[in-house]
mmCIF file of C-alpha atoms in Angstrom:
data_model
loop_
_atom_site.group_PDB
_atom_site.id
_atom_site.type_symbol
_atom_site.label_atom_id
_atom_site.label_comp_id
_atom_site.label_asym_id
_atom_site.label_seq_id
_atom_site.Cartn_x
_atom_site.Cartn_y
_atom_site.Cartn_z
ATOM 1 C CA MET A 1 191.037 74.728 206.204
ATOM 2 C CA LYS A 2 192.254 76.722 208.740
ATOM 3 C CA ASN A 3 195.884 76.939 210.285
ATOM 4 C CA LEU A 4 196.386 74.461 213.449
ATOM 5 C CA SER A 5 198.611 75.099 216.351
ATOM 6 C CA LEU A 6 199.196 72.730 219.159
ATOM 7 C CA SER A 7 197.866 73.891 222.333
ATOM 8 C CA LEU A 8 195.108 73.031 224.704
ATOM 9 C CA LEU A 9 192.826 75.291 227.007
ATOM 10 C CA MET A 10 191.489 73.033 229.810
ATOM 11 C CA LEU A 11 189.163 74.076 233.031
ATOM 12 C CA THR A 12 188.642 70.835 234.736
ATOM 13 C CA VAL A 13 184.841 70.458 236.079
ATOM 14 C CA PRO A 14 183.135 67.675 237.987
ATOM 15 C CA LEU A 15 180.975 66.244 235.432
ATOM 16 C CA PHE A 16 177.737 65.976 237.770
ATOM 17 C CA THR A 17 178.111 69.819 238.652
ATOM 18 C CA ALA A 18 178.699 70.566 235.131
ATOM 19 C CA THR A 19 175.843 68.703 233.178
ATOM 20 C CA SER A 20 172.338 67.235 234.096
ATOM 21 C CA TYR A 21 171.927 64.731 231.273
ATOM 22 C CA SER A 22 171.397 61.328 232.953
ATOM 23 C CA VAL A 23 174.112 58.759 231.592
ATOM 24 C CA ASN A 24 171.365 55.917 232.894
ATOM 25 C CA ALA A 25 168.801 56.917 230.587
ATOM 26 C CA GLN A 26 165.983 54.381 230.220
ATOM 27 C CA PRO A 27 164.795 52.756 227.325
ATOM 28 C CA LEU A 28 163.101 54.804 224.952
ATOM 29 C CA GLY A 29 160.801 52.264 223.833
ATOM 30 C CA LEU A 30 159.642 54.500 220.320
ATOM 31 C CA SER A 31 156.742 52.719 218.545
ATOM 32 C CA GLY A 32 155.224 55.621 216.870
ATOM 33 C CA SER A 33 155.610 58.982 215.238
ATOM 34 C CA SER A 34 154.274 60.739 217.961
ATOM 35 C CA GLU A 35 157.126 59.690 220.236
ATOM 36 C CA LEU A 36 159.572 60.829 217.303
ATOM 37 C CA GLN A 37 158.078 64.437 217.143
ATOM 38 C CA GLN A 38 158.585 64.768 220.815
ATOM 39 C CA ILE A 39 162.095 63.656 220.568
ATOM 40 C CA ASN A 40 162.477 66.350 217.775
ATOM 41 C CA GLN A 41 161.231 68.983 219.543
ATOM 42 C CA GLY A 42 164.134 70.900 221.615
ATOM 43 C CA TYR A 43 166.500 68.191 221.291
ATOM 44 C CA SER A 44 169.733 68.488 219.388
ATOM 45 C CA VAL A 45 172.343 66.655 217.481
ATOM 46 C CA ALA A 46 174.790 67.921 220.393
ATOM 47 C CA GLU A 47 172.770 66.533 223.098
ATOM 48 C CA ALA A 48 172.760 63.339 221.820
ATOM 49 C CA LYS A 49 176.409 63.172 221.170
ATOM 50 C CA ARG A 50 177.192 64.312 224.610
ATOM 51 C CA GLU A 51 175.327 61.114 226.222
ATOM 52 C CA ILE A 52 177.385 58.994 223.842
ATOM 53 C CA ALA A 53 180.760 60.993 224.865
ATOM 54 C CA ILE A 54 179.846 60.595 228.450
ATOM 55 C CA GLU A 55 179.077 56.782 227.845
ATOM 56 C CA LEU A 56 182.107 56.336 226.008
ATOM 57 C CA SER A 57 184.261 57.837 228.774
ATOM 58 C CA ARG A 58 182.698 55.617 231.351
ATOM 59 C CA GLN A 59 183.026 52.286 229.225
ATOM 60 C CA TYR A 60 186.726 53.731 227.744
ATOM 61 C CA THR A 61 188.640 50.666 229.893
ATOM 62 C CA GLN A 62 186.678 48.005 228.249
ATOM 63 C CA ILE A 63 186.326 49.703 224.802
ATOM 64 C CA ALA A 64 190.255 50.869 224.414
ATOM 65 C CA PRO A 65 191.595 47.688 223.023
ATOM 66 C CA VAL A 66 189.024 47.449 220.356
ATOM 67 C CA LEU A 67 189.208 51.046 219.361
ATOM 68 C CA GLN A 68 193.231 50.735 219.478
ATOM 69 C CA SER A 69 192.794 47.548 217.628
ATOM 70 C CA ASN A 70 191.097 49.189 214.482
ATOM 71 C CA ILE A 71 192.435 52.660 214.309
ATOM 72 C CA ASN A 72 195.519 53.325 212.540
ATOM 73 C CA GLN A 73 197.237 56.076 210.252
ATOM 74 C CA TYR A 74 194.839 54.394 207.197
ATOM 75 C CA SER A 75 191.591 55.070 209.038
ATOM 76 C CA LEU A 76 191.196 57.130 212.118
ATOM 77 C CA THR A 77 186.933 56.222 212.152
ATOM 78 C CA MET A 78 185.083 53.290 213.332
ATOM 79 C CA ASP A 79 181.551 52.719 213.544
ATOM 80 C CA ALA A 80 180.425 53.030 217.029
ATOM 81 C CA ASP A 81 178.171 50.473 216.911
ATOM 82 C CA GLN A 82 181.106 47.877 215.699
ATOM 83 C CA VAL A 83 183.023 49.372 218.522
ATOM 84 C CA PHE A 84 180.360 48.655 221.467
ATOM 85 C CA ALA A 85 179.262 45.229 219.631
ATOM 86 C CA GLN A 86 183.502 43.933 219.423
ATOM 87 C CA SER A 87 183.383 45.131 223.053
ATOM 88 C CA LYS A 88 180.557 43.219 224.248
ATOM 89 C CA ILE A 89 179.001 46.429 225.879
ATOM 90 C CA ASP A 90 175.576 46.814 226.055
ATOM 91 C CA ALA A 91 174.633 49.828 223.254
ATOM 92 C CA GLN A 92 171.381 50.906 224.865
ATOM 93 C CA THR A 93 172.728 54.493 224.912
ATOM 94 C CA LEU A 94 174.017 54.344 221.743
ATOM 95 C CA HIS A 95 171.026 53.339 220.099
ATOM 96 C CA GLN A 96 168.840 55.855 221.855
ATOM 97 C CA ALA A 97 170.793 58.734 220.967
ATOM 98 C CA GLU A 98 170.837 57.392 217.190
ATOM 99 C CA VAL A 99 166.861 57.474 217.183
ATOM 100 C CA LYS A 100 166.889 61.370 218.550
ATOM 101 C CA ILE A 101 170.060 62.132 216.041
ATOM 102 C CA ARG A 102 167.742 60.609 212.808
ATOM 103 C CA ALA A 103 164.737 62.907 214.535
ATOM 104 C CA ALA A 104 166.483 65.618 214.821
ATOM 105 C CA LYS A 105 167.869 65.873 211.230
ATOM 106 C CA GLY A 106 164.464 64.744 209.445
ATOM 107 C CA LEU A 107 165.776 61.593 208.621
ATOM 108 C CA SER A 108 163.359 58.470 208.401
ATOM 109 C CA ILE A 109 163.982 55.714 211.231
ATOM 110 C CA ASN A 110 163.220 52.532 209.214
ATOM 111 C CA THR A 111 162.906 50.021 212.096
ATOM 112 C CA LYS A 112 162.514 46.144 211.475
ATOM 113 C CA SER A 113 160.729 45.496 214.720
ATOM 114 C CA ASN A 114 159.180 47.495 217.490
ATOM 115 C CA THR A 115 160.142 46.179 221.248
ATOM 116 C CA PRO A 116 159.798 48.960 223.340
ATOM 117 C CA SER A 117 160.814 46.986 226.613
ATOM 118 C CA SER A 118 164.301 46.769 225.211
ATOM 119 C CA GLY A 119 164.681 49.969 222.734
ATOM 120 C CA TYR A 120 166.509 49.912 219.245
ATOM 121 C CA ARG A 121 168.999 47.463 218.972
ATOM 122 C CA THR A 122 171.568 47.225 216.107
ATOM 123 C CA SER A 123 169.409 45.281 213.814
ATOM 124 C CA ASP A 124 166.092 47.958 214.309
ATOM 125 C CA ILE A 125 167.926 50.919 212.356
ATOM 126 C CA ASP A 126 168.658 50.165 208.774
ATOM 127 C CA ASN A 127 172.018 52.165 208.407
ATOM 128 C CA ASN A 128 173.852 53.391 211.970
ATOM 129 C CA LEU A 129 175.274 56.642 211.768
ATOM 130 C CA VAL A 130 177.252 57.258 214.368
ATOM 131 C CA GLN A 131 181.001 57.458 214.401
ATOM 132 C CA PHE A 132 184.256 57.422 216.705
ATOM 133 C CA ARG A 133 186.987 59.568 215.349
ATOM 134 C CA LEU A 134 190.736 60.201 216.289
ATOM 135 C CA ALA A 135 190.865 64.021 215.786
ATOM 136 C CA ASP A 136 194.065 63.902 214.141
ATOM 137 C CA VAL A 137 196.783 61.250 213.185
ATOM 138 C CA SER A 138 199.368 63.523 215.099
ATOM 139 C CA MET A 139 197.404 62.107 218.078
ATOM 140 C CA LEU A 140 198.027 58.441 217.245
ATOM 141 C CA GLU A 141 201.282 57.303 218.739
ATOM 142 C CA ALA A 142 200.501 59.244 222.190
ATOM 143 C CA TRP A 143 197.104 57.476 222.332
ATOM 144 C CA GLN A 144 198.355 53.927 220.814
ATOM 145 C CA GLN A 145 201.448 54.124 224.087
ATOM 146 C CA GLY A 146 198.608 54.685 227.089
ATOM 147 C CA GLU A 147 197.833 58.400 227.182
ATOM 148 C CA SER A 148 194.218 58.647 227.678
ATOM 149 C CA PRO A 149 192.063 60.818 225.397
ATOM 150 C CA LEU A 150 189.431 63.131 225.816
ATOM 151 C CA PHE A 151 185.897 62.430 224.286
ATOM 152 C CA ALA A 152 184.412 65.619 222.563
ATOM 153 C CA PHE A 153 181.848 66.535 220.436
ATOM 154 C CA GLU A 154 180.498 69.112 217.838
ATOM 155 C CA PRO A 155 178.848 71.949 220.038
ATOM 156 C CA ASP A 156 175.113 73.439 219.014
ATOM 157 C CA GLY A 157 174.839 76.894 217.276
ATOM 158 C CA ASP A 158 177.072 78.479 214.676
ATOM 159 C CA ASP A 159 180.513 76.950 214.468
ATOM 160 C CA LYS A 160 181.559 80.477 213.615
ATOM 161 C CA GLN A 161 180.098 81.705 217.134
ATOM 162 C CA TRP A 162 181.205 78.885 219.096
ATOM 163 C CA VAL A 163 183.210 79.609 222.226
ATOM 164 C CA ASN A 164 184.829 76.592 222.927
ATOM 165 C CA ILE A 165 184.671 72.736 222.377
ATOM 166 C CA GLU A 166 183.212 70.257 225.508
ATOM 167 C CA ALA A 167 185.203 67.072 226.187
ATOM 168 C CA TYR A 168 185.305 64.483 228.812
ATOM 169 C CA ASP A 169 187.807 62.771 230.482
ATOM 170 C CA ILE A 170 187.667 58.962 231.383
ATOM 171 C CA ASP A 171 187.087 60.198 235.154
ATOM 172 C CA GLY A 172 184.302 62.591 233.997
ATOM 173 C CA ASN A 173 185.247 65.405 234.332
ATOM 174 C CA ILE A 174 184.583 68.042 231.468
ATOM 175 C CA HIS A 175 187.538 70.133 229.325
ATOM 176 C CA LEU A 176 187.078 73.073 227.306
ATOM 177 C CA LEU A 177 189.071 72.975 224.348
ATOM 178 C CA ASP A 178 190.147 75.628 221.798
ATOM 179 C CA VAL A 179 187.794 75.769 218.698
ATOM 180 C CA TYR A 180 190.563 76.289 216.110
ATOM 181 C CA GLN A 181 193.723 75.202 218.045
ATOM 182 C CA LEU A 182 194.246 71.543 217.735
ATOM 183 C CA PRO A 183 194.588 69.532 221.089
ATOM 184 C CA GLN A 184 198.429 68.075 221.992
ATOM 185 C CA ARG A 185 195.868 65.671 224.209
ATOM 186 C CA PRO A 186 194.250 62.431 221.646
ATOM 187 C CA VAL A 187 190.845 63.243 221.391
ATOM 188 C CA VAL A 188 188.322 60.766 220.199
ATOM 189 C CA VAL A 189 185.508 62.519 218.635
ATOM 190 C CA ILE A 190 181.998 61.343 218.385
ATOM 191 C CA ALA A 191 180.886 62.211 215.049
ATOM 192 C CA LEU A 192 178.342 61.756 211.994
ATOM 193 C CA ASP A 193 179.221 59.239 208.932
ATOM 194 C CA LYS A 194 179.072 62.362 207.113
ATOM 195 C CA GLN A 195 178.703 60.124 203.580
ATOM 196 C CA SER A 196 175.455 58.508 205.003
ATOM 197 C CA VAL A 197 174.297 61.654 206.100
ATOM 198 C CA ILE A 198 174.437 63.681 203.873
ATOM 199 C CA GLY A 199 173.308 60.960 201.458
ATOM 200 C CA GLU A 200 170.241 60.400 203.007
ATOM 201 C CA GLY A 201 169.751 63.995 203.731
ATOM 202 C CA LEU A 202 169.584 64.720 200.215
ATOM 203 C CA ALA A 203 167.346 62.246 199.563
ATOM 204 C CA VAL A 204 164.999 63.819 201.926
ATOM 205 C CA MET A 205 165.343 67.430 200.217
ATOM 206 C CA ARG A 206 165.199 65.926 196.603
ATOM 207 C CA LYS A 207 161.726 64.440 197.951
ATOM 208 C CA THR A 208 160.573 67.315 199.105
ATOM 209 C CA PHE A 209 161.385 69.698 195.966
ATOM 210 C CA ALA A 210 159.404 67.197 194.006
ATOM 211 C CA ALA A 211 156.423 67.224 196.231
ATOM 212 C CA GLY A 212 156.493 70.643 196.444
ATOM 213 C CA THR A 213 156.734 71.567 192.554
ATOM 214 C CA GLY A 214 154.825 70.371 189.178
ATOM 215 C CA PRO A 215 151.936 70.770 187.904
ATOM 216 C CA SER A 216 148.591 69.377 189.475
ATOM 217 C CA LYS A 217 147.938 65.969 189.440
ATOM 218 C CA ALA A 218 145.712 65.756 186.417
ATOM 219 C CA GLU A 219 148.424 68.034 184.270
ATOM 220 C CA SER A 220 151.139 65.381 186.092
ATOM 221 C CA LEU A 221 149.397 62.611 184.643
ATOM 222 C CA THR A 222 148.965 63.954 180.670
ATOM 223 C CA LEU A 223 152.380 65.606 181.025
ATOM 224 C CA ARG A 224 153.783 62.126 182.187
ATOM 225 C CA HIS A 225 152.191 60.548 179.289
ATOM 226 C CA ARG A 226 153.774 63.208 176.869
ATOM 227 C CA GLN A 227 157.032 62.547 178.135
ATOM 228 C CA SER A 228 156.892 58.823 178.049
ATOM 229 C CA LYS A 229 155.784 59.060 174.437
ATOM 230 C CA SER A 230 158.415 61.543 173.179
ATOM 231 C CA LEU A 231 161.120 59.339 175.316
ATOM 232 C CA SER A 232 160.017 56.377 173.216
ATOM 233 C CA THR A 233 160.107 58.764 169.927
ATOM 234 C CA SER A 234 162.698 60.785 170.556
ATOM 235 C CA SER A 235 165.555 60.020 172.932
ATOM 236 C CA GLU A 236 166.922 57.774 170.451
ATOM 237 C CA ASP A 237 168.119 60.999 168.223
ATOM 238 C CA GLN A 238 168.316 63.870 170.779
ATOM 239 C CA ALA A 239 171.311 64.929 172.321
ATOM 240 C CA ILE A 240 171.678 66.040 175.654
ATOM 241 C CA SER A 241 172.947 69.356 176.796
ATOM 242 C CA THR A 242 174.683 69.731 180.338
ATOM 243 C CA THR A 243 177.302 71.621 181.573
ATOM 244 C CA VAL A 244 180.261 69.734 183.419
ATOM 245 C CA LEU A 245 182.575 70.653 186.551
ATOM 246 C CA LYS A 246 185.876 69.909 185.567
ATOM 247 C CA ARG A 247 188.175 71.135 188.139
ATOM 248 C CA ILE A 248 187.520 73.262 191.445
ATOM 249 C CA SER A 249 189.197 74.268 194.730
ATOM 250 C CA LEU A 250 188.136 75.993 197.547
ATOM 251 C CA GLN A 251 190.120 78.485 199.547
ATOM 252 C CA ASP A 252 188.018 77.920 203.146
ATOM 253 C CA ASP A 253 186.117 74.356 203.894
ATOM 254 C CA GLN A 254 184.340 76.247 206.879
ATOM 255 C CA GLU A 255 185.329 73.536 209.017
ATOM 256 C CA PRO A 256 186.893 73.820 212.568
ATOM 257 C CA TRP A 257 189.422 70.768 213.370
ATOM 258 C CA ILE A 258 186.599 68.752 215.534
ATOM 259 C CA SER A 259 184.055 68.773 212.102
ATOM 260 C CA GLY A 260 186.621 66.497 210.553
ATOM 261 C CA LYS A 261 186.848 66.799 206.726
ATOM 262 C CA ALA A 262 183.768 69.005 204.693
ATOM 263 C CA GLU A 263 180.999 67.252 202.622
ATOM 264 C CA ILE A 264 180.336 69.594 199.877
ATOM 265 C CA TYR A 265 177.068 69.436 197.767
ATOM 266 C CA ALA A 266 175.553 72.207 195.567
ATOM 267 C CA ILE A 267 172.042 73.908 194.661
ATOM 268 C CA VAL A 268 171.386 74.535 191.025
ATOM 269 C CA THR A 269 168.543 77.396 191.311
ATOM 270 C CA GLY A 270 166.585 78.291 188.193
ATOM 271 C CA VAL A 271 162.693 78.296 186.754
ATOM 272 C CA ASN A 272 161.136 75.310 185.194
ATOM 273 C CA PRO A 273 161.009 75.716 181.287
ATOM 274 C CA SER A 274 157.138 75.542 181.302
ATOM 275 C CA ARG A 275 155.922 76.861 184.292
ATOM 276 C CA ASP A 276 156.676 79.778 186.620
ATOM 277 C CA GLU A 277 157.645 77.372 189.279
ATOM 278 C CA PRO A 278 161.313 77.290 190.616
ATOM 279 C CA VAL A 279 163.544 74.508 190.060
ATOM 280 C CA LEU A 280 165.989 73.485 193.216
ATOM 281 C CA ASP A 281 168.591 70.404 191.908
ATOM 282 C CA ILE A 282 170.664 68.932 194.860
ATOM 283 C CA ILE A 283 173.933 67.855 193.602
ATOM 284 C CA GLU A 284 176.284 65.465 195.680
ATOM 285 C CA MET A 285 180.209 66.276 195.668
ATOM 286 C CA PRO A 286 181.923 63.627 198.142
ATOM 287 C CA TYR A 287 185.015 64.409 196.460
ATOM 288 C CA LEU A 288 185.430 67.948 197.965
ATOM 289 C CA ASP A 289 187.127 67.467 201.471
ATOM 290 C CA TYR A 290 189.725 69.684 201.915
ATOM 291 C CA SER A 291 190.503 73.712 201.260
ATOM 292 C CA ASP A 292 193.313 74.485 199.044
ATOM 293 C CA THR A 293 193.313 71.378 197.201
ATOM 294 C CA GLN A 294 192.461 70.975 193.384
ATOM 295 C CA TYR A 295 189.992 68.470 192.307
ATOM 296 C CA TYR A 296 189.257 67.297 188.962
ATOM 297 C CA PRO A 297 185.825 65.363 189.029
ATOM 298 C CA ASN A 298 184.554 65.987 185.363
ATOM 299 C CA GLN A 299 181.087 66.203 186.887
ATOM 300 C CA ILE A 300 177.697 66.754 185.111
ATOM 301 C CA MET A 301 176.290 69.533 187.103
ATOM 302 C CA ILE A 302 173.147 70.916 185.285
ATOM 303 C CA HIS A 303 170.961 69.404 182.722
ATOM 304 C CA TRP A 304 170.214 72.058 180.647
ATOM 305 C CA GLU A 305 166.954 70.801 179.949
ATOM 306 C CA ARG A 306 165.267 71.546 182.916
ATOM 307 C CA TYR A 307 165.946 74.905 182.705
ATOM 308 C CA ARG A 308 164.398 78.322 180.991
ATOM 309 C CA TRP A 309 166.395 80.814 179.201
ATOM 310 C CA ALA A 310 169.311 78.486 179.374
ATOM 311 C CA ALA A 311 171.011 80.150 182.519
ATOM 312 C CA ALA A 312 170.922 78.999 185.713
ATOM 313 C CA ASP A 313 172.689 79.697 189.568
ATOM 314 C CA LEU A 314 175.010 77.457 191.500
ATOM 315 C CA VAL A 315 175.263 77.783 195.707
ATOM 316 C CA LEU A 316 177.851 75.662 197.336
ATOM 317 C CA MET A 317 176.836 74.588 201.139
ATOM 318 C CA GLU A 318 178.917 72.606 203.289
ATOM 319 C CA HIS A 319 177.118 69.957 205.703
ATOM 320 C CA ASP A 320 177.238 70.209 209.172
ATOM 321 C CA ASP A 321 175.635 68.510 211.804
ATOM 322 C CA GLY A 322 172.547 71.233 213.033
ATOM 323 C CA THR A 323 170.671 70.351 209.437
ATOM 324 C CA ASN A 324 167.436 69.256 209.757
ATOM 325 C CA TYR A 325 166.996 68.264 205.716
ATOM 326 C CA LYS A 326 163.246 68.213 205.585
ATOM 327 C CA GLU A 327 162.892 71.650 207.207
ATOM 328 C CA LEU A 328 165.712 72.957 204.964
ATOM 329 C CA ALA A 329 164.177 71.671 201.932
ATOM 330 C CA SER A 330 160.815 73.331 202.527
ATOM 331 C CA ALA A 331 162.402 76.698 203.802
ATOM 332 C CA LEU A 332 164.314 76.515 200.334
ATOM 333 C CA LEU A 333 161.250 75.552 198.564
ATOM 334 C CA LEU A 334 158.787 78.408 200.153
ATOM 335 C CA ALA A 335 161.458 81.186 199.927
ATOM 336 C CA ALA A 336 161.589 80.168 195.902
ATOM 337 C CA GLU A 337 158.179 79.869 195.066
ATOM 338 C CA GLN A 338 157.327 83.359 197.064
ATOM 339 C CA ILE A 339 159.716 85.169 195.075
ATOM 340 C CA LEU A 340 158.952 84.125 191.926
ATOM 341 C CA LYS A 341 155.101 84.467 193.000
ATOM 342 C CA ALA A 342 155.979 88.251 193.708
ATOM 343 C CA ILE A 343 157.059 88.792 189.591
ATOM 344 C CA PRO A 344 154.168 89.342 187.905
ATOM 345 C CA ASP A 345 155.352 88.389 184.460
ATOM 346 C CA PRO A 346 158.674 86.297 184.601
ATOM 347 C CA GLU A 347 159.429 86.922 181.079
ATOM 348 C CA VAL A 348 159.863 90.533 181.033
ATOM 349 C CA GLN A 349 163.243 89.697 183.063
ATOM 350 C CA GLY A 350 164.384 86.848 181.610
ATOM 351 C CA PHE A 351 167.220 85.107 183.574
ATOM 352 C CA ALA A 352 167.605 87.745 185.725
ATOM 353 C CA ILE A 353 164.884 86.523 187.867
ATOM 354 C CA ILE A 354 167.119 83.246 188.784
ATOM 355 C CA ALA A 355 169.420 85.779 190.507
ATOM 356 C CA THR A 356 166.502 87.203 192.189
ATOM 357 C CA ILE A 357 165.688 83.816 193.324
ATOM 358 C CA THR A 358 169.202 82.551 194.564
ATOM 359 C CA ASN A 359 169.441 86.106 196.228
ATOM 360 C CA GLY A 360 166.598 85.474 198.419
ATOM 361 C CA ILE A 361 167.281 81.612 199.085
ATOM 362 C CA LEU A 362 170.920 83.040 200.434
ATOM 363 C CA ALA A 363 169.300 86.253 202.222
ATOM 364 C CA ALA A 364 166.971 83.621 204.301
ATOM 365 C CA MET A 365 169.577 81.382 205.516
ATOM 366 C CA PRO A 366 171.391 83.072 208.375
ATOM 367 C CA ASP A 367 168.242 83.816 210.380
ATOM 368 C CA ALA A 368 165.814 81.379 209.265
ATOM 369 C CA TRP A 369 167.691 78.100 209.174
ATOM 370 C CA PHE A 370 171.341 78.434 210.202
ATOM 371 C CA THR A 371 172.281 77.117 213.944
ATOM 372 C CA ASN A 372 175.229 74.674 213.076
ATOM 373 C CA ASP A 373 173.179 74.075 209.905
ATOM 374 C CA ASP A 374 174.617 73.790 206.546
ATOM 375 C CA ASP A 375 177.698 76.544 205.524
ATOM 376 C CA TYR A 376 177.273 78.807 202.788
ATOM 377 C CA VAL A 377 180.314 78.336 200.827
ATOM 378 C CA ASP A 378 179.846 80.476 197.686
ATOM 379 C CA VAL A 379 177.821 81.040 194.393
ATOM 380 C CA TYR A 380 178.038 80.825 191.230
ATOM 381 C CA TYR A 381 175.747 83.262 189.235
ATOM 382 C CA THR A 382 174.266 83.155 185.482
ATOM 383 C CA LEU A 383 176.055 79.813 184.203
ATOM 384 C CA GLN A 384 174.690 79.507 180.824
ATOM 385 C CA GLU A 385 174.187 76.793 178.458
ATOM 386 C CA GLY A 386 177.026 76.029 175.974
ATOM 387 C CA GLU A 387 179.360 78.626 177.478
ATOM 388 C CA THR A 388 182.975 77.527 178.801
ATOM 389 C CA TYR A 389 183.974 79.436 182.301
ATOM 390 C CA THR A 390 188.181 78.875 183.011
ATOM 391 C CA ASN A 391 189.767 79.974 186.321
ATOM 392 C CA HIS A 392 186.195 81.271 187.649
ATOM 393 C CA SER A 393 185.965 82.253 191.136
ATOM 394 C CA GLY A 394 182.763 82.418 192.900
ATOM 395 C CA ALA A 395 181.073 85.592 193.780
ATOM 396 C CA GLY A 396 182.345 85.347 197.434
ATOM 397 C CA GLY A 397 185.845 84.441 196.105
ATOM 398 C CA ASN A 398 185.907 81.099 197.907
ATOM 399 C CA ALA A 399 185.510 79.119 195.000
ATOM 400 C CA ASN A 400 187.415 78.794 191.677
ATOM 401 C CA ALA A 401 185.926 76.439 189.009
ATOM 402 C CA HIS A 402 186.499 75.383 185.465
ATOM 403 C CA PHE A 403 182.915 74.441 184.027
ATOM 404 C CA ALA A 404 182.868 73.441 180.395
ATOM 405 C CA PRO A 405 179.667 72.156 177.991
ATOM 406 C CA LEU A 406 179.059 68.951 177.330
ATOM 407 C CA THR A 407 176.463 67.512 174.754
ATOM 408 C CA ILE A 408 176.121 63.833 175.267
ATOM 409 C CA GLN A 409 175.176 62.166 171.950
ATOM 410 C CA PRO A 410 172.510 59.665 171.433
ATOM 411 C CA ARG A 411 173.277 55.790 170.922
#
């Protein structure tokens, strides 16, 4: 985590000379995939958050009592939909922005009714993603004593290239905050529920991987039959070989102050044991929130029956708001497939081919996928079945971990 000192860079500009986004947006009335595709084209998560920030600044007098009664030293966040509902304020702007965010991130929009004339209501979306978060606990006392906050959100683009953080005050003025220095004035951040977003996003990635790899339909049916037969006869007496993550820490979780705690996940890369196809597995790591902190998850990271040569690589990634998970998964899979197809005989190279696949994925990341998309954190090359790795640093020197073999015995 970056070291943060207390300072504030403010440039005050009249709201309506600095932005062309209209607060009084009309209902979207979305009822089909074509409308959602139109939203997804040229619309970013930051733009959706800007709309919410402007609306929050306008409605702050009514919203403040609800926020201040629910946000405290034990919980700095509150679900945005609950804030609007308890304040008895029309949440149309919030719900419209929610739909745009889902479209921009490649997440499903499960609606329970289509009512174009009224836009989306709370009941229309199964899982609301937007939260309001006080940026830091040090701001709590001044805010509770009546100092008005700023309303900020993560900008577009690579967070390493951010120049400032855009925020609004209750009078509609824009303030430009320093990216890495925590402001002295209270800041309410329009944020996403990262745990929910990453859960849904990784489910999209797994589905994309599953659809893009594997045998033909006929072969799949045969394989499934063989697998089910094998499971019914031998699963009870065969042990399962895995590698467990016993301990891990990060030096830098890649997060500016506005992004809050990190959400780390892993991509395990390897080759299918029975076909010349890449295997990409997604592992959630919801506990890995902060840098310079030791975590002891005892989490299974690799199931070795899924990988040829008893070797695999592990890439650590950190969730950021700009990711479209469907596009990311497709790009990952395409890069891995193209690299593997370019090698005439994978058996000649053996497990050295895995690093080639991983490097191809890493090389594609900055130019092909990243705006403020998920940050590369570190990579572990050539983790092997049955091996113990103590105080093992990733190739980038950012992660340090202890991996150990674990054989799960049959019942």
